[in-house]
Short mmCIF file of C-alpha atoms in Angstrom, two decimals:
data_model
loop_
_atom_site.label_atom_id
_atom_site.label_comp_id
_atom_site.label_asym_id
_atom_site.label_seq_id
_atom_site.Cartn_x
_atom_site.Cartn_y
_atom_site.Cartn_z
CA UNK F 54 -11.11 -24.01 16.70
CA UNK F 55 -9.09 -23.79 13.60
CA UNK F 56 -7.61 -20.36 12.97
CA UNK F 57 -6.75 -20.28 9.08
CA UNK F 58 -5.78 -17.06 7.42
CA UNK F 59 -7.60 -15.28 4.53
CA UNK F 60 -5.81 -16.80 0.97
CA UNK F 61 -4.41 -14.55 -2.01
CA UNK F 62 -4.52 -15.09 -5.59
CA UNK F 63 -2.16 -16.38 -8.09
CA UNK F 64 1.06 -15.52 -6.58
CA UNK F 65 2.79 -17.19 -9.78
CA UNK F 66 1.11 -13.96 -11.66
CA UNK F 67 2.43 -11.28 -9.46
CA UNK F 68 6.12 -11.17 -10.46
CA UNK F 69 6.83 -7.50 -11.16
CA UNK F 70 6.87 -6.13 -14.60
CA UNK F 71 10.02 -6.55 -16.59
CA UNK F 72 12.31 -3.13 -16.21
CA UNK F 73 11.57 -0.54 -18.56
CA UNK F 74 14.08 0.97 -21.13
CA UNK F 75 13.09 4.43 -19.67
CA UNK F 76 15.73 5.58 -17.51
CA UNK F 77 14.75 4.92 -14.26
CA UNK F 78 16.31 8.29 -12.54
CA UNK F 79 13.60 10.18 -14.45
CA UNK F 80 10.75 7.73 -13.60
CA UNK F 81 7.95 8.66 -11.31
CA UNK F 82 7.74 6.52 -8.79
CA UNK F 83 3.90 5.54 -7.09
CA UNK F 84 2.93 4.82 -3.80
CA UNK F 85 -0.52 3.18 -3.58
CA UNK F 86 -3.83 3.04 -1.16
CA UNK F 87 -6.12 0.64 -2.13
CA UNK F 88 -9.28 -0.38 0.35
CA UNK F 89 -12.78 1.18 0.42
CA UNK F 90 -12.45 4.87 1.15
CA UNK F 91 -13.87 5.14 5.36
CA UNK F 92 -12.39 7.07 7.80
CA UNK F 93 -11.18 3.86 9.71
CA UNK F 94 -8.60 3.41 7.07
CA UNK F 95 -6.94 6.83 7.66
CA UNK F 96 -6.61 8.18 4.18
CA UNK F 97 -6.92 11.61 5.55
CA UNK F 98 -3.81 11.40 7.25
CA UNK F 99 -1.96 10.04 4.89
CA UNK F 100 -2.77 12.77 2.18
CA UNK F 101 -1.83 15.37 5.07
CA UNK F 102 1.23 13.57 5.39
CA UNK F 103 2.30 13.40 1.62
CA UNK F 104 1.31 17.65 1.17
CA UNK F 105 3.62 18.18 4.00
CA UNK F 106 6.62 15.72 2.24
CA UNK F 107 5.94 16.84 -0.71
CA UNK F 108 7.77 14.51 -2.22
CA UNK F 109 9.60 15.20 -5.40
CA UNK F 110 9.38 12.72 -8.31
CA UNK F 111 6.60 10.55 -6.58
CA UNK F 112 2.52 10.25 -6.81
CA UNK F 113 -0.03 8.82 -5.20
CA UNK F 114 -2.69 6.70 -6.53
CA UNK F 115 -5.35 6.24 -4.34
CA UNK F 116 -8.03 3.76 -4.97
CA UNK F 117 -11.13 1.78 -3.77
CA UNK F 118 -14.77 2.36 -3.36
CA UNK F 119 -16.39 5.16 -1.46
CA UNK F 120 -18.21 4.28 1.60
CA UNK F 121 -20.59 6.72 3.24
CA UNK F 122 -19.51 9.62 0.96
CA UNK F 123 -15.64 9.77 2.56
CA UNK F 124 -14.89 10.61 -1.35
CA UNK F 125 -16.09 13.62 -1.04
CA UNK F 126 -14.14 14.59 2.04
CA UNK F 127 -10.99 13.37 0.83
CA UNK F 128 -11.34 15.37 -1.93
CA UNK F 129 -12.08 18.40 -0.11
CA UNK F 130 -8.45 17.83 1.66
CA UNK F 131 -6.75 16.88 -1.53
CA UNK F 132 -8.22 20.79 -3.04
CA UNK F 133 -7.37 22.56 0.36
CA UNK F 134 -4.33 21.28 0.17
CA UNK F 135 -3.21 21.61 -3.12
CA UNK F 136 -1.91 18.22 -4.14
CA UNK F 137 -4.25 17.27 -6.75
CA UNK F 138 -1.05 17.25 -9.38
CA UNK F 139 0.57 14.82 -7.58
CA UNK F 140 -2.51 12.57 -5.73
CA UNK F 141 -5.21 10.61 -8.60
CA UNK F 142 -7.90 8.89 -7.18
CA UNK F 143 -8.79 6.33 -9.88
CA UNK F 144 -12.17 4.58 -8.64
CA UNK F 145 -12.73 1.13 -7.56
CA UNK F 146 -10.68 -1.66 -9.22
CA UNK F 147 -11.10 -5.54 -9.49
CA UNK F 148 -9.32 -8.30 -11.10
CA UNK F 149 -6.50 -7.37 -13.64
CA UNK F 150 -7.17 -3.65 -13.08
CA UNK F 151 -6.15 -4.15 -9.64
CA UNK F 152 -3.42 -6.22 -10.28
CA UNK F 153 -2.09 -3.64 -12.95
CA UNK F 154 -2.02 -1.39 -10.24
CA UNK F 155 -0.08 -3.41 -7.55
CA UNK F 156 2.41 -3.99 -10.78
CA UNK F 157 2.80 -0.13 -11.71
CA UNK F 158 3.25 0.79 -8.01
CA UNK F 159 6.70 0.93 -6.06
CA UNK F 160 5.41 1.15 -2.74
CA UNK F 161 1.85 0.30 -0.52
CA UNK F 162 0.30 2.36 2.43
CA UNK F 163 -2.61 1.43 4.23
CA UNK F 164 -2.33 3.98 7.60
CA UNK F 165 -5.28 2.07 8.77
CA UNK F 166 -6.66 2.64 12.18
CA UNK F 167 -7.75 -0.88 12.55
CA UNK F 168 -8.03 -4.18 10.68
CA UNK F 169 -8.61 -7.78 11.52
CA UNK F 170 -6.22 -8.65 8.81
CA UNK F 171 -5.87 -6.82 5.97
CA UNK F 172 -6.19 -8.80 2.65
CA UNK F 173 -5.03 -5.53 0.13
CA UNK F 174 -1.28 -6.16 2.58
CA UNK F 175 -1.40 -9.64 1.24
CA UNK F 176 -2.01 -8.91 -1.78
CA UNK F 177 0.79 -5.98 -1.96
CA UNK F 178 3.00 -8.40 -0.56
CA UNK F 179 2.23 -10.84 -3.08
CA UNK F 180 3.19 -8.14 -5.80
CA UNK F 181 6.30 -7.54 -4.58
CA UNK F 182 5.82 -4.36 -3.19
CA UNK F 183 7.06 -2.91 0.73
CA UNK F 184 4.22 -1.82 2.59
CA UNK F 185 3.52 0.26 5.08
CA UNK F 186 0.86 -0.06 7.69
CA UNK F 187 -0.03 0.53 10.82
CA UNK F 188 0.01 -1.30 14.18
CA UNK F 189 -3.81 -1.55 13.72
CA UNK F 190 -3.09 -4.02 11.29
CA UNK F 191 -1.58 -7.46 12.60
CA UNK F 192 1.13 -7.47 10.15
CA UNK F 193 4.68 -7.38 12.88
CA UNK F 194 6.22 -9.60 10.11
CA UNK F 195 6.37 -6.54 7.86
CA UNK F 196 9.50 -5.86 10.57
CA UNK F 197 10.57 -9.18 11.82
CA UNK F 198 10.80 -10.21 8.04
CA UNK F 199 12.14 -6.63 6.50
CA UNK F 200 9.49 -6.15 4.59
CA UNK F 201 7.96 -3.07 5.57
CA UNK F 202 7.22 -0.31 7.94
CA UNK F 203 4.93 -1.48 11.30
CA UNK F 204 4.40 2.22 12.75
CA UNK F 205 1.88 3.49 15.24
CA UNK F 206 -1.22 5.29 13.97
CA UNK F 207 -0.97 9.07 13.54
CA UNK F 208 0.41 11.45 10.98
CA UNK F 209 3.74 11.79 12.31
CA UNK F 210 4.99 7.84 12.25
CA UNK F 211 3.73 7.89 8.58
CA UNK F 212 5.33 11.13 7.55
CA UNK F 213 8.65 9.54 9.02
CA UNK F 214 7.75 6.22 6.93
CA UNK F 215 7.04 7.33 3.68
CA UNK F 216 9.95 9.78 4.01
CA UNK F 217 12.49 6.66 4.47
CA UNK F 218 10.88 4.34 2.18
CA UNK F 219 11.27 7.07 -0.43
CA UNK F 220 14.84 7.57 0.87
CA UNK F 221 16.12 4.17 0.44
CA UNK F 222 16.12 4.08 -3.08
CA UNK F 223 15.03 1.45 -5.68
CA UNK F 224 17.05 -1.33 -5.12
CA UNK F 225 16.36 -1.65 -1.75
CA UNK F 226 12.56 -1.23 -2.35
CA UNK F 227 12.81 -4.15 -4.55
CA UNK F 228 14.65 -6.19 -2.20
CA UNK F 229 12.23 -5.17 0.44
CA UNK F 230 9.37 -6.37 -1.92
CA UNK F 231 10.80 -9.54 -2.67
CA UNK F 232 11.34 -10.47 0.86
CA UNK F 233 7.48 -10.07 1.41
CA UNK F 234 6.68 -11.83 -1.46
CA UNK F 235 8.15 -14.89 0.56
CA UNK F 236 6.38 -13.59 3.05
CA UNK F 237 2.77 -13.81 1.35
CA UNK F 238 3.45 -17.64 -0.17
CA UNK F 239 2.10 -18.97 3.39
CA UNK F 240 -1.08 -16.88 1.94
CA UNK F 241 -1.39 -18.41 -1.55
CA UNK F 242 -4.66 -20.52 -1.71
CA UNK F 243 -3.15 -23.57 -2.60
CA UNK F 244 -1.65 -23.74 1.19
CA UNK F 245 -4.90 -21.88 2.53
CA UNK F 246 -7.09 -25.01 1.09
CA UNK F 247 -4.80 -27.44 2.88
CA UNK F 248 -5.22 -26.06 5.84
CA UNK F 249 -9.08 -26.02 5.48
#
């Protein structure tokens, strides 16, 4: 038996976009959730935590296909908590549109209840994003490699991780993202193909 991880596509193309001439202090930062919309992904907890935190200068972008009508429930939570101005659903994305979302983000969040791998986590790391995910996903390296937060499942741990991730500043997040990109190199398809 050989246990070989899934690969991620084109690490070299995942470099972050060059810094804009726009004043960084005035830029709205983006936290990205990208996965199928299903209760197991913990999206309702993320929106609840986001509403409690109300982070100034940040927005939450949600992307992914609706599964089992969960989108309607999520949209109801967004309306009830009155966060529609800073929480945006952009639908399902693929290929270059998906890569563009990663490149435009400052932080990736997947508060999942369970994952056997979590390909979107590897993709986010490959795009140089620090990651927040739960211990329901097998990503202890986020802590050991200092490229993200590996937290207990639940709204309170998520709230604390979001608060810390937003407080560390752009430079620290970029440094974490660079370490994450190095971690993601082990999932590059060339190496995975050699293992196969």
